[in-house]
Amino acid sequence: MNVRPFRLDRRAVLRAAVGVGAAGIALPRLDAMLHHHGEAYADGSALPKCFAIWYWGLGNDPKRWVPKATGAGFELSEQLAPLAPVKDYLSVVTNMRPRPPRNDWPHLTGQVGLLTGDDYQGTSFKDGTVKRPSLDQVIASAVGTSTRFKSLEIRVGGVDPGQGTAQDHISHNGPNNPNRGETDVKAVFARLFGSGFQAPGAGTSAPNPRDQVRKSILDLVQADAERLKPRLGANDRARLEQHLEGVRSLELRLTNVAPSAPTCKQPLAPAVPADMTARHQIMSELVAMALACDMTRVVTYEYTSPATHLQFPEIGVHEDVHEWGHTHGVDDLVEKSIMYWMNAFATFLTGLKNTPDASGNLLDRACVFGTSCTGFAPTHDFADFPLVIVGRAAGSLVYPGIHFRPASDDTASRVPLTLLKAMGLPATEWGVGSLHTDKPINELLT
Amino acid sequence: MPAPAGLRPLTLSQYQDTVTDLLGEVSLPVVQAETSSVAASLSGFSPLLVEQFETAALAAAEIAFTPERRSRLVGCTPGTSADDACTRQFLASFGRRAFRRALEPAELDAYATLSAGAAVALHDAYAGLQAAVAAFLESPHFLYRVELGEPEPTSGFRYTSREMAGRLAYLLWNGAPDDELLGAGERGELVTDAGLGAALERALGDARSHRGVSRWLSDWLELEGLSTLQKDSVALPLMSASLGASFREEIALDADDLVFTRGADAHELFTSQRTFVNAELARLYGLPAPAASGFAVASLAADGSRAGLLGWGGILALHAKPKKTFPTSRGKFIRMALLCQTIPPPPPNVNTSLDFSAAGEVLTARQRLERHRQNPACAGCHALTDPLGLALEHFDALGGYRADEDGLPIDTRGDLDGVAFQDAQSLGARLAERPDAMGCLVRQLFRFGAGHVETAGETPAMAALEAGFAASGYRIKDALRQVVLSAAFRKASP
């Protein structure tokens, strides 16, 4: 399908909207309805903020990670240098670490503690999981209710089945209910831009009878579930309720006209990528367009999984970099890998920056959190844990960005709390027990 | 105290096998359900998984209702009204198999209404039934095994006779109960010893039990990982895109031969030198290629060290790194999967680096691990795992034989909790002698069927299972009988 140029008289839409009076109808957010400065919708409401976690495994090498100067205008360190194209939008937080109550699974406890605010839950064979929803889902529950997808989860590298849900996944709805990242570019394209996609300005088409049938099926499924619920115990009822949330979001997707935004267009269907670099490039482009089209406002981008047992043949790393790090410490092979990951992060971020948006580019309304499973991976050290924040969050995050480094080692839970505030949630604390904090990083907020 | 009753989400293979039982072979799009029975019981459905279930249901129903398939599936010619006799007959019969119980009248009405609505909207009576089939496949009554139990007549709590039909079918067949089993469940026969025993014998004699045993092995030994096997094909030139599937097929054929063809003693799982190979496995194992294409029975060299499941390339490759062997992982697998022991993870902030060689010094895995065990924080667990894994060092990261380790001699000798072994083959023999290895095997079968790791309250039931397995002469079919008839499988907590 091609994108047809389209103009719409804003006053015509407004007249039509006024015409139907207070009863109102849900209108697609067409570009023509934007405020002429492009900073807000015609009714004055703010452009939607969007949130992403960009995650990689095996952390950093703090010696080459921590920038020398703090504050604004800091100079990028060696390992942060690839992020230079988005430097203005970039803040780095160092000298913080997750403080999980225990650390017997170091690649899991740190990131689970940071991203869910609670202890990793692993007590017996095959049941390693989280206790609470992850940060992205907390945010999605607040900002993702009106979009086609409450959230989007992508994974580029690595499959490691059968290790419990926290080993492979970082987005969680709750215990034993991970949001598995999609790894297939064709599946992601079909889901976002396939038959359900409506190009901007395509208007509301006549209801498709097949969609009506799908809706009837989903109604019946919900009725089946409601009948079952009273017979269940509390845990199963919660489990079924979570299932129903998925059913309802499918139904919403059928009834809602896909909201359109000024720079939204259907990308070309991707070819099967030759390697991980190519897959990441395609996924980054699809995510940028999904955000530009306001199909979702929350993305979890798992570039690689916690612990990252992968080789990177594209850059001549023909060893499992996790095992190599443990047996050789950080050497050229590991350094080269870290730089490769940071270049991949830069690909993702420049993709957002190069996507024009009503307010400038996507980074103007985005809040991207880059983090990992450890600091220095070979010893599972959490000191100077990777904590990178990119974007202006529609004016809520400081611009240009800063390097923030507290005088003494502090809890990394302050970052999720800061991000909740930047995303406009009325949060006053994050985490429980040793992971608890009520101190956002005010220096990052405007 | 038995484990609590409740919802059991289908595993991925239960889902696939049930759809096959209901509709015949259909190729399904990706569904990322849990692969292990224990993990599935704990799991919930994410929005993406719900979406995948919807996509798969619509796709499966569409394939099943292609013109050349639909009349055989439906069995009569449907009309478009909600009270059409053929429609209601098909929905009642299909719904009963999909939900593993008869539909309530109100449910039948609801599905008939959906079918009629879709038939009218799409101007096609079959399209109505197709929509109803998709709805059945998306319903929680299909995607979860609803096993809520009931109070027993005198005291205690048990799974109902109808629920036992599903429990029996999923343990023995990994799929849906058929009409006969559902009938026995509805007649109340499956809460009696005689009725359950009779249903069990029929199920064991059914061809679907071969599938059930193969799925159990896949669950127990985590063979799903072979679908995404990643090896360095430069270091291991025999690696191929089809090798993972060949490994799985070897294991399935071995198990089928042991359990069904020969009805042999389960000790053979640790000692047998009989296996099945195709051309690429023959090459990997150093055997002559089978005369015809595909798999053929083969004998491993009597004086070689490859024997039993520790000689299966699939097991050796799964517990190895992309290039190199991983003795600790292999040893951990033996302790945890084969002996049902618990090995804790490494302690925090420990240096797990194994690079202890001085410049120019070349060490074997054994030498590096010995130095690692000099750290007392590491020694406790590694003393349990490493000697067992090092017994398998003649098998490289793909499971192929190697005479030496990069030119250095390999020493496979060690001891299993004080009992000496010489090599992989004698380690297998030592394991076979261990009563807890046989006990673990029957526990693994219980875990697969019950969907949970046995609880402290189930210890007496496990001891009874183990004793029964021993008394039967260690026949796996008897172990299946023991599990089905055990109180732990039939009773529940509310």
mmCIF file with all atom_site columns, C-alpha atoms in Angstrom, chain B residues 166-341:
data_model
loop_
_atom_site.group_PDB
_atom_site.id
_atom_site.type_symbol
_atom_site.label_atom_id
_atom_site.label_alt_id
_atom_site.label_comp_id
_atom_site.label_asym_id
_atom_site.label_entity_id
_atom_site.label_seq_id
_atom_site.pdbx_PDB_ins_code
_atom_site.Cartn_x
_atom_site.Cartn_y
_atom_site.Cartn_z
_atom_site.occupancy
_atom_site.B_iso_or_equiv
_atom_site.pdbx_formal_charge
_atom_site.auth_seq_id
_atom_site.auth_comp_id
_atom_site.auth_asym_id
_atom_site.auth_atom_id
_atom_site.pdbx_PDB_model_num
ATOM 1   C CA . GLY B 1 166 ? -8.160  -34.865 30.805 1.00 0.00 ? 166 GLY B CA 1
ATOM 2   C CA . ARG B 1 167 ? -5.425  -35.687 33.307 1.00 0.00 ? 167 ARG B CA 1
ATOM 3   C CA . LEU B 1 168 ? -5.085  -39.197 31.928 1.00 0.00 ? 168 LEU B CA 1
ATOM 4   C CA . ALA B 1 169 ? -5.118  -38.024 28.298 1.00 0.00 ? 169 ALA B CA 1
ATOM 5   C CA . TYR B 1 170 ? -2.510  -35.320 28.810 1.00 0.00 ? 170 TYR B CA 1
ATOM 6   C CA . LEU B 1 171 ? -0.134  -37.571 30.762 1.00 0.00 ? 171 LEU B CA 1
ATOM 7   C CA . LEU B 1 172 ? -0.405  -40.527 28.396 1.00 0.00 ? 172 LEU B CA 1
ATOM 8   C CA . TRP B 1 173 ? -1.081  -38.820 25.056 1.00 0.00 ? 173 TRP B CA 1
ATOM 9   C CA . ASN B 1 174 ? -0.116  -35.188 25.668 1.00 0.00 ? 174 ASN B CA 1
ATOM 10  C CA . GLY B 1 175 ? -3.418  -34.395 23.933 1.00 0.00 ? 175 GLY B CA 1
ATOM 11  C CA . ALA B 1 176 ? -7.189  -34.268 24.144 1.00 0.00 ? 176 ALA B CA 1
ATOM 12  C CA . PRO B 1 177 ? -9.270  -37.077 25.650 1.00 0.00 ? 177 PRO B CA 1
ATOM 13  C CA . ASP B 1 178 ? -11.228 -38.908 22.951 1.00 0.00 ? 178 ASP B CA 1
ATOM 14  C CA . ASP B 1 179 ? -14.968 -39.626 23.005 1.00 0.00 ? 179 ASP B CA 1
ATOM 15  C CA . GLU B 1 180 ? -14.544 -42.916 24.812 1.00 0.00 ? 180 GLU B CA 1
ATOM 16  C CA . LEU B 1 181 ? -12.452 -41.402 27.577 1.00 0.00 ? 181 LEU B CA 1
ATOM 17  C CA . LEU B 1 182 ? -14.835 -38.466 27.906 1.00 0.00 ? 182 LEU B CA 1
ATOM 18  C CA . GLY B 1 183 ? -17.688 -40.965 28.159 1.00 0.00 ? 183 GLY B CA 1
ATOM 19  C CA . ALA B 1 184 ? -15.950 -42.852 30.949 1.00 0.00 ? 184 ALA B CA 1
ATOM 20  C CA . GLY B 1 185 ? -15.384 -39.554 32.716 1.00 0.00 ? 185 GLY B CA 1
ATOM 21  C CA . GLU B 1 186 ? -19.028 -38.540 32.366 1.00 0.00 ? 186 GLU B CA 1
ATOM 22  C CA . ARG B 1 187 ? -20.203 -41.896 33.665 1.00 0.00 ? 187 ARG B CA 1
ATOM 23  C CA . GLY B 1 188 ? -18.179 -41.400 36.838 1.00 0.00 ? 188 GLY B CA 1
ATOM 24  C CA . GLU B 1 189 ? -15.897 -44.329 36.092 1.00 0.00 ? 189 GLU B CA 1
ATOM 25  C CA . LEU B 1 190 ? -12.603 -42.497 36.455 1.00 0.00 ? 190 LEU B CA 1
ATOM 26  C CA . VAL B 1 191 ? -12.876 -41.999 40.202 1.00 0.00 ? 191 VAL B CA 1
ATOM 27  C CA . THR B 1 192 ? -13.026 -45.755 40.742 1.00 0.00 ? 192 THR B CA 1
ATOM 28  C CA . ASP B 1 193 ? -9.937  -47.978 40.705 1.00 0.00 ? 193 ASP B CA 1
ATOM 29  C CA . ALA B 1 194 ? -11.501 -50.397 38.244 1.00 0.00 ? 194 ALA B CA 1
ATOM 30  C CA . GLY B 1 195 ? -12.774 -47.731 35.874 1.00 0.00 ? 195 GLY B CA 1
ATOM 31  C CA . LEU B 1 196 ? -9.545  -45.739 35.917 1.00 0.00 ? 196 LEU B CA 1
ATOM 32  C CA . GLY B 1 197 ? -7.513  -48.915 35.470 1.00 0.00 ? 197 GLY B CA 1
ATOM 33  C CA . ALA B 1 198 ? -9.522  -49.954 32.435 1.00 0.00 ? 198 ALA B CA 1
ATOM 34  C CA . ALA B 1 199 ? -9.275  -46.507 30.838 1.00 0.00 ? 199 ALA B CA 1
ATOM 35  C CA . LEU B 1 200 ? -5.550  -46.493 31.564 1.00 0.00 ? 200 LEU B CA 1
ATOM 36  C CA . GLU B 1 201 ? -4.980  -49.832 29.827 1.00 0.00 ? 201 GLU B CA 1
ATOM 37  C CA . ARG B 1 202 ? -6.873  -48.700 26.759 1.00 0.00 ? 202 ARG B CA 1
ATOM 38  C CA . ALA B 1 203 ? -4.917  -45.405 26.692 1.00 0.00 ? 203 ALA B CA 1
ATOM 39  C CA . LEU B 1 204 ? -1.596  -47.234 27.002 1.00 0.00 ? 204 LEU B CA 1
ATOM 40  C CA . GLY B 1 205 ? -2.523  -49.426 24.067 1.00 0.00 ? 205 GLY B CA 1
ATOM 41  C CA . ASP B 1 206 ? -3.434  -46.453 21.900 1.00 0.00 ? 206 ASP B CA 1
ATOM 42  C CA . ALA B 1 207 ? -0.889  -45.172 19.392 1.00 0.00 ? 207 ALA B CA 1
ATOM 43  C CA . ARG B 1 208 ? -1.077  -41.707 20.926 1.00 0.00 ? 208 ARG B CA 1
ATOM 44  C CA . SER B 1 209 ? 0.832   -43.013 23.975 1.00 0.00 ? 209 SER B CA 1
ATOM 45  C CA . HIS B 1 210 ? 3.994   -43.029 21.841 1.00 0.00 ? 210 HIS B CA 1
ATOM 46  C CA . ARG B 1 211 ? 3.580   -39.312 21.389 1.00 0.00 ? 211 ARG B CA 1
ATOM 47  C CA . GLY B 1 212 ? 3.016   -38.895 25.118 1.00 0.00 ? 212 GLY B CA 1
ATOM 48  C CA . VAL B 1 213 ? 6.263   -40.649 26.077 1.00 0.00 ? 213 VAL B CA 1
ATOM 49  C CA . SER B 1 214 ? 8.227   -38.680 23.518 1.00 0.00 ? 214 SER B CA 1
ATOM 50  C CA . ARG B 1 215 ? 6.809   -35.392 24.869 1.00 0.00 ? 215 ARG B CA 1
ATOM 51  C CA . TRP B 1 216 ? 7.630   -36.424 28.410 1.00 0.00 ? 216 TRP B CA 1
ATOM 52  C CA . LEU B 1 217 ? 11.244  -37.035 27.474 1.00 0.00 ? 217 LEU B CA 1
ATOM 53  C CA . SER B 1 218 ? 11.398  -33.702 25.715 1.00 0.00 ? 218 SER B CA 1
ATOM 54  C CA . ASP B 1 219 ? 10.040  -31.968 28.817 1.00 0.00 ? 219 ASP B CA 1
ATOM 55  C CA . TRP B 1 220 ? 12.221  -33.860 31.301 1.00 0.00 ? 220 TRP B CA 1
ATOM 56  C CA . LEU B 1 221 ? 15.453  -33.486 29.320 1.00 0.00 ? 221 LEU B CA 1
ATOM 57  C CA . GLU B 1 222 ? 14.610  -29.956 28.054 1.00 0.00 ? 222 GLU B CA 1
ATOM 58  C CA . LEU B 1 223 ? 15.055  -31.036 24.456 1.00 0.00 ? 223 LEU B CA 1
ATOM 59  C CA . GLU B 1 224 ? 13.225  -27.951 23.207 1.00 0.00 ? 224 GLU B CA 1
ATOM 60  C CA . GLY B 1 225 ? 16.653  -26.289 23.295 1.00 0.00 ? 225 GLY B CA 1
ATOM 61  C CA . LEU B 1 226 ? 17.692  -28.519 20.389 1.00 0.00 ? 226 LEU B CA 1
ATOM 62  C CA . SER B 1 227 ? 15.351  -26.567 18.109 1.00 0.00 ? 227 SER B CA 1
ATOM 63  C CA . THR B 1 228 ? 17.597  -23.533 18.494 1.00 0.00 ? 228 THR B CA 1
ATOM 64  C CA . LEU B 1 229 ? 20.948  -25.275 18.895 1.00 0.00 ? 229 LEU B CA 1
ATOM 65  C CA . GLN B 1 230 ? 23.777  -22.803 18.287 1.00 0.00 ? 230 GLN B CA 1
ATOM 66  C CA . LYS B 1 231 ? 27.231  -24.173 17.608 1.00 0.00 ? 231 LYS B CA 1
ATOM 67  C CA . ASP B 1 232 ? 30.307  -22.803 15.988 1.00 0.00 ? 232 ASP B CA 1
ATOM 68  C CA . SER B 1 233 ? 30.406  -24.596 12.662 1.00 0.00 ? 233 SER B CA 1
ATOM 69  C CA . VAL B 1 234 ? 34.036  -23.643 12.082 1.00 0.00 ? 234 VAL B CA 1
ATOM 70  C CA . ALA B 1 235 ? 35.235  -25.336 15.251 1.00 0.00 ? 235 ALA B CA 1
ATOM 71  C CA . LEU B 1 236 ? 32.659  -28.110 14.841 1.00 0.00 ? 236 LEU B CA 1
ATOM 72  C CA . PRO B 1 237 ? 32.330  -28.824 11.123 1.00 0.00 ? 237 PRO B CA 1
ATOM 73  C CA . LEU B 1 238 ? 29.726  -31.574 11.621 1.00 0.00 ? 238 LEU B CA 1
ATOM 74  C CA . MET B 1 239 ? 27.256  -28.960 12.865 1.00 0.00 ? 239 MET B CA 1
ATOM 75  C CA . SER B 1 240 ? 24.306  -28.600 10.494 1.00 0.00 ? 240 SER B CA 1
ATOM 76  C CA . ALA B 1 241 ? 20.918  -26.936 10.417 1.00 0.00 ? 241 ALA B CA 1
ATOM 77  C CA . SER B 1 242 ? 19.239  -30.343 10.669 1.00 0.00 ? 242 SER B CA 1
ATOM 78  C CA . LEU B 1 243 ? 21.369  -31.772 13.479 1.00 0.00 ? 243 LEU B CA 1
ATOM 79  C CA . GLY B 1 244 ? 19.129  -30.591 16.326 1.00 0.00 ? 244 GLY B CA 1
ATOM 80  C CA . ALA B 1 245 ? 16.140  -32.316 14.745 1.00 0.00 ? 245 ALA B CA 1
ATOM 81  C CA . SER B 1 246 ? 18.214  -35.461 14.159 1.00 0.00 ? 246 SER B CA 1
ATOM 82  C CA . PHE B 1 247 ? 19.176  -35.494 17.837 1.00 0.00 ? 247 PHE B CA 1
ATOM 83  C CA . ARG B 1 248 ? 15.532  -35.237 18.840 1.00 0.00 ? 248 ARG B CA 1
ATOM 84  C CA . GLU B 1 249 ? 14.514  -37.999 16.482 1.00 0.00 ? 249 GLU B CA 1
ATOM 85  C CA . GLU B 1 250 ? 17.215  -40.323 17.818 1.00 0.00 ? 250 GLU B CA 1
ATOM 86  C CA . ILE B 1 251 ? 15.983  -39.796 21.357 1.00 0.00 ? 251 ILE B CA 1
ATOM 87  C CA . ALA B 1 252 ? 12.338  -40.298 20.380 1.00 0.00 ? 252 ALA B CA 1
ATOM 88  C CA . LEU B 1 253 ? 13.170  -43.531 18.515 1.00 0.00 ? 253 LEU B CA 1
ATOM 89  C CA . ASP B 1 254 ? 15.310  -44.854 21.370 1.00 0.00 ? 254 ASP B CA 1
ATOM 90  C CA . ALA B 1 255 ? 12.563  -44.145 23.880 1.00 0.00 ? 255 ALA B CA 1
ATOM 91  C CA . ASP B 1 256 ? 9.910   -45.706 21.687 1.00 0.00 ? 256 ASP B CA 1
ATOM 92  C CA . ASP B 1 257 ? 12.036  -48.802 21.219 1.00 0.00 ? 257 ASP B CA 1
ATOM 93  C CA . LEU B 1 258 ? 12.729  -49.117 24.933 1.00 0.00 ? 258 LEU B CA 1
ATOM 94  C CA . VAL B 1 259 ? 9.234   -48.418 26.196 1.00 0.00 ? 259 VAL B CA 1
ATOM 95  C CA . PHE B 1 260 ? 6.966   -49.879 23.539 1.00 0.00 ? 260 PHE B CA 1
ATOM 96  C CA . THR B 1 261 ? 8.821   -52.176 21.151 1.00 0.00 ? 261 THR B CA 1
ATOM 97  C CA . ARG B 1 262 ? 10.872  -54.042 23.699 1.00 0.00 ? 262 ARG B CA 1
ATOM 98  C CA . GLY B 1 263 ? 9.258   -53.087 26.995 1.00 0.00 ? 263 GLY B CA 1
ATOM 99  C CA . ALA B 1 264 ? 12.763  -53.106 28.430 1.00 0.00 ? 264 ALA B CA 1
ATOM 100 C CA . ASP B 1 265 ? 14.095  -52.312 31.895 1.00 0.00 ? 265 ASP B CA 1
ATOM 101 C CA . ALA B 1 266 ? 14.577  -48.561 32.371 1.00 0.00 ? 266 ALA B CA 1
ATOM 102 C CA . HIS B 1 267 ? 18.155  -49.150 33.572 1.00 0.00 ? 267 HIS B CA 1
ATOM 103 C CA . GLU B 1 268 ? 18.965  -49.490 29.903 1.00 0.00 ? 268 GLU B CA 1
ATOM 104 C CA . LEU B 1 269 ? 18.481  -45.739 29.557 1.00 0.00 ? 269 LEU B CA 1
ATOM 105 C CA . PHE B 1 270 ? 21.869  -45.418 31.217 1.00 0.00 ? 270 PHE B CA 1
ATOM 106 C CA . THR B 1 271 ? 23.646  -48.393 29.701 1.00 0.00 ? 271 THR B CA 1
ATOM 107 C CA . SER B 1 272 ? 22.217  -49.297 26.313 1.00 0.00 ? 272 SER B CA 1
ATOM 108 C CA . GLN B 1 273 ? 24.516  -49.545 23.317 1.00 0.00 ? 273 GLN B CA 1
ATOM 109 C CA . ARG B 1 274 ? 21.598  -49.813 20.954 1.00 0.00 ? 274 ARG B CA 1
ATOM 110 C CA . THR B 1 275 ? 20.476  -46.628 19.275 1.00 0.00 ? 275 THR B CA 1
ATOM 111 C CA . PHE B 1 276 ? 19.035  -45.230 16.047 1.00 0.00 ? 276 PHE B CA 1
ATOM 112 C CA . VAL B 1 277 ? 21.035  -43.101 13.642 1.00 0.00 ? 277 VAL B CA 1
ATOM 113 C CA . ASN B 1 278 ? 20.636  -41.404 10.313 1.00 0.00 ? 278 ASN B CA 1
ATOM 114 C CA . ALA B 1 279 ? 23.525  -40.492 8.054  1.00 0.00 ? 279 ALA B CA 1
ATOM 115 C CA . GLU B 1 280 ? 24.631  -37.389 9.928  1.00 0.00 ? 280 GLU B CA 1
ATOM 116 C CA . LEU B 1 281 ? 24.419  -39.014 13.359 1.00 0.00 ? 281 LEU B CA 1
ATOM 117 C CA . ALA B 1 282 ? 26.326  -42.055 12.048 1.00 0.00 ? 282 ALA B CA 1
ATOM 118 C CA . ARG B 1 283 ? 29.062  -39.702 10.886 1.00 0.00 ? 283 ARG B CA 1
ATOM 119 C CA . LEU B 1 284 ? 29.122  -37.929 14.260 1.00 0.00 ? 284 LEU B CA 1
ATOM 120 C CA . TYR B 1 285 ? 29.237  -41.210 16.203 1.00 0.00 ? 285 TYR B CA 1
ATOM 121 C CA . GLY B 1 286 ? 31.779  -42.836 13.885 1.00 0.00 ? 286 GLY B CA 1
ATOM 122 C CA . LEU B 1 287 ? 29.369  -45.534 12.698 1.00 0.00 ? 287 LEU B CA 1
ATOM 123 C CA . PRO B 1 288 ? 28.667  -46.795 9.169  1.00 0.00 ? 288 PRO B CA 1
ATOM 124 C CA . ALA B 1 289 ? 25.835  -44.889 7.531  1.00 0.00 ? 289 ALA B CA 1
ATOM 125 C CA . PRO B 1 290 ? 22.495  -46.715 7.367  1.00 0.00 ? 290 PRO B CA 1
ATOM 126 C CA . ALA B 1 291 ? 21.852  -48.482 4.088  1.00 0.00 ? 291 ALA B CA 1
ATOM 127 C CA . ALA B 1 292 ? 18.619  -46.653 3.380  1.00 0.00 ? 292 ALA B CA 1
ATOM 128 C CA . SER B 1 293 ? 17.896  -42.974 3.961  1.00 0.00 ? 293 SER B CA 1
ATOM 129 C CA . GLY B 1 294 ? 16.398  -42.023 7.308  1.00 0.00 ? 294 GLY B CA 1
ATOM 130 C CA . PHE B 1 295 ? 16.989  -43.718 10.631 1.00 0.00 ? 295 PHE B CA 1
ATOM 131 C CA . ALA B 1 296 ? 18.030  -47.300 11.306 1.00 0.00 ? 296 ALA B CA 1
ATOM 132 C CA . VAL B 1 297 ? 18.887  -49.217 14.443 1.00 0.00 ? 297 VAL B CA 1
ATOM 133 C CA . ALA B 1 298 ? 22.618  -49.249 15.203 1.00 0.00 ? 298 ALA B CA 1
ATOM 134 C CA . SER B 1 299 ? 24.985  -50.732 17.761 1.00 0.00 ? 299 SER B CA 1
ATOM 135 C CA . LEU B 1 300 ? 27.553  -48.562 19.437 1.00 0.00 ? 300 LEU B CA 1
ATOM 136 C CA . ALA B 1 301 ? 31.037  -49.993 19.787 1.00 0.00 ? 301 ALA B CA 1
ATOM 137 C CA . ALA B 1 302 ? 31.131  -52.321 22.784 1.00 0.00 ? 302 ALA B CA 1
ATOM 138 C CA . ASP B 1 303 ? 34.560  -51.044 23.786 1.00 0.00 ? 303 ASP B CA 1
ATOM 139 C CA . GLY B 1 304 ? 33.751  -47.379 23.178 1.00 0.00 ? 304 GLY B CA 1
ATOM 140 C CA . SER B 1 305 ? 32.660  -45.128 25.986 1.00 0.00 ? 305 SER B CA 1
ATOM 141 C CA . ARG B 1 306 ? 29.367  -44.013 24.393 1.00 0.00 ? 306 ARG B CA 1
ATOM 142 C CA . ALA B 1 307 ? 26.321  -45.615 26.022 1.00 0.00 ? 307 ALA B CA 1
ATOM 143 C CA . GLY B 1 308 ? 22.831  -44.731 27.139 1.00 0.00 ? 308 GLY B CA 1
ATOM 144 C CA . LEU B 1 309 ? 21.425  -41.240 27.401 1.00 0.00 ? 309 LEU B CA 1
ATOM 145 C CA . LEU B 1 310 ? 24.798  -39.789 28.390 1.00 0.00 ? 310 LEU B CA 1
ATOM 146 C CA . GLY B 1 311 ? 25.927  -40.830 24.928 1.00 0.00 ? 311 GLY B CA 1
ATOM 147 C CA . TRP B 1 312 ? 23.114  -39.104 23.075 1.00 0.00 ? 312 TRP B CA 1
ATOM 148 C CA . GLY B 1 313 ? 24.623  -36.318 21.033 1.00 0.00 ? 313 GLY B CA 1
ATOM 149 C CA . GLY B 1 314 ? 21.610  -34.140 21.842 1.00 0.00 ? 314 GLY B CA 1
ATOM 150 C CA . ILE B 1 315 ? 22.272  -34.275 25.581 1.00 0.00 ? 315 ILE B CA 1
ATOM 151 C CA . LEU B 1 316 ? 26.019  -33.721 25.160 1.00 0.00 ? 316 LEU B CA 1
ATOM 152 C CA . ALA B 1 317 ? 25.493  -30.795 22.782 1.00 0.00 ? 317 ALA B CA 1
ATOM 153 C CA . LEU B 1 318 ? 22.820  -29.121 24.903 1.00 0.00 ? 318 LEU B CA 1
ATOM 154 C CA . HIS B 1 319 ? 25.138  -29.041 27.901 1.00 0.00 ? 319 HIS B CA 1
ATOM 155 C CA . ALA B 1 320 ? 28.129  -27.580 26.136 1.00 0.00 ? 320 ALA B CA 1
ATOM 156 C CA . LYS B 1 321 ? 29.231  -24.194 24.878 1.00 0.00 ? 321 LYS B CA 1
ATOM 157 C CA . PRO B 1 322 ? 29.170  -23.129 21.229 1.00 0.00 ? 322 PRO B CA 1
ATOM 158 C CA . LYS B 1 323 ? 32.704  -24.414 20.724 1.00 0.00 ? 323 LYS B CA 1
ATOM 159 C CA . LYS B 1 324 ? 33.828  -26.154 23.841 1.00 0.00 ? 324 LYS B CA 1
ATOM 160 C CA . THR B 1 325 ? 32.592  -28.700 26.311 1.00 0.00 ? 325 THR B CA 1
ATOM 161 C CA . PHE B 1 326 ? 31.119  -27.535 29.611 1.00 0.00 ? 326 PHE B CA 1
ATOM 162 C CA . PRO B 1 327 ? 31.806  -30.239 32.207 1.00 0.00 ? 327 PRO B CA 1
ATOM 163 C CA . THR B 1 328 ? 30.159  -28.270 35.032 1.00 0.00 ? 328 THR B CA 1
ATOM 164 C CA . SER B 1 329 ? 26.935  -27.962 33.055 1.00 0.00 ? 329 SER B CA 1
ATOM 165 C CA . ARG B 1 330 ? 26.979  -31.642 32.104 1.00 0.00 ? 330 ARG B CA 1
ATOM 166 C CA . GLY B 1 331 ? 27.562  -32.601 35.728 1.00 0.00 ? 331 GLY B CA 1
ATOM 167 C CA . LYS B 1 332 ? 24.790  -30.287 36.890 1.00 0.00 ? 332 LYS B CA 1
ATOM 168 C CA . PHE B 1 333 ? 22.436  -31.895 34.393 1.00 0.00 ? 333 PHE B CA 1
ATOM 169 C CA . ILE B 1 334 ? 23.268  -35.349 35.785 1.00 0.00 ? 334 ILE B CA 1
ATOM 170 C CA . ARG B 1 335 ? 22.681  -34.206 39.358 1.00 0.00 ? 335 ARG B CA 1
ATOM 171 C CA . MET B 1 336 ? 19.522  -32.218 38.721 1.00 0.00 ? 336 MET B CA 1
ATOM 172 C CA . ALA B 1 337 ? 17.716  -33.988 35.865 1.00 0.00 ? 337 ALA B CA 1
ATOM 173 C CA . LEU B 1 338 ? 18.863  -37.566 36.412 1.00 0.00 ? 338 LEU B CA 1
ATOM 174 C CA . LEU B 1 339 ? 19.194  -37.694 40.201 1.00 0.00 ? 339 LEU B CA 1
ATOM 175 C CA . CYS B 1 340 ? 16.625  -34.974 41.058 1.00 0.00 ? 340 CYS B CA 1
ATOM 176 C CA . GLN B 1 341 ? 19.155  -33.205 43.286 1.00 0.00 ? 341 GLN B CA 1
#
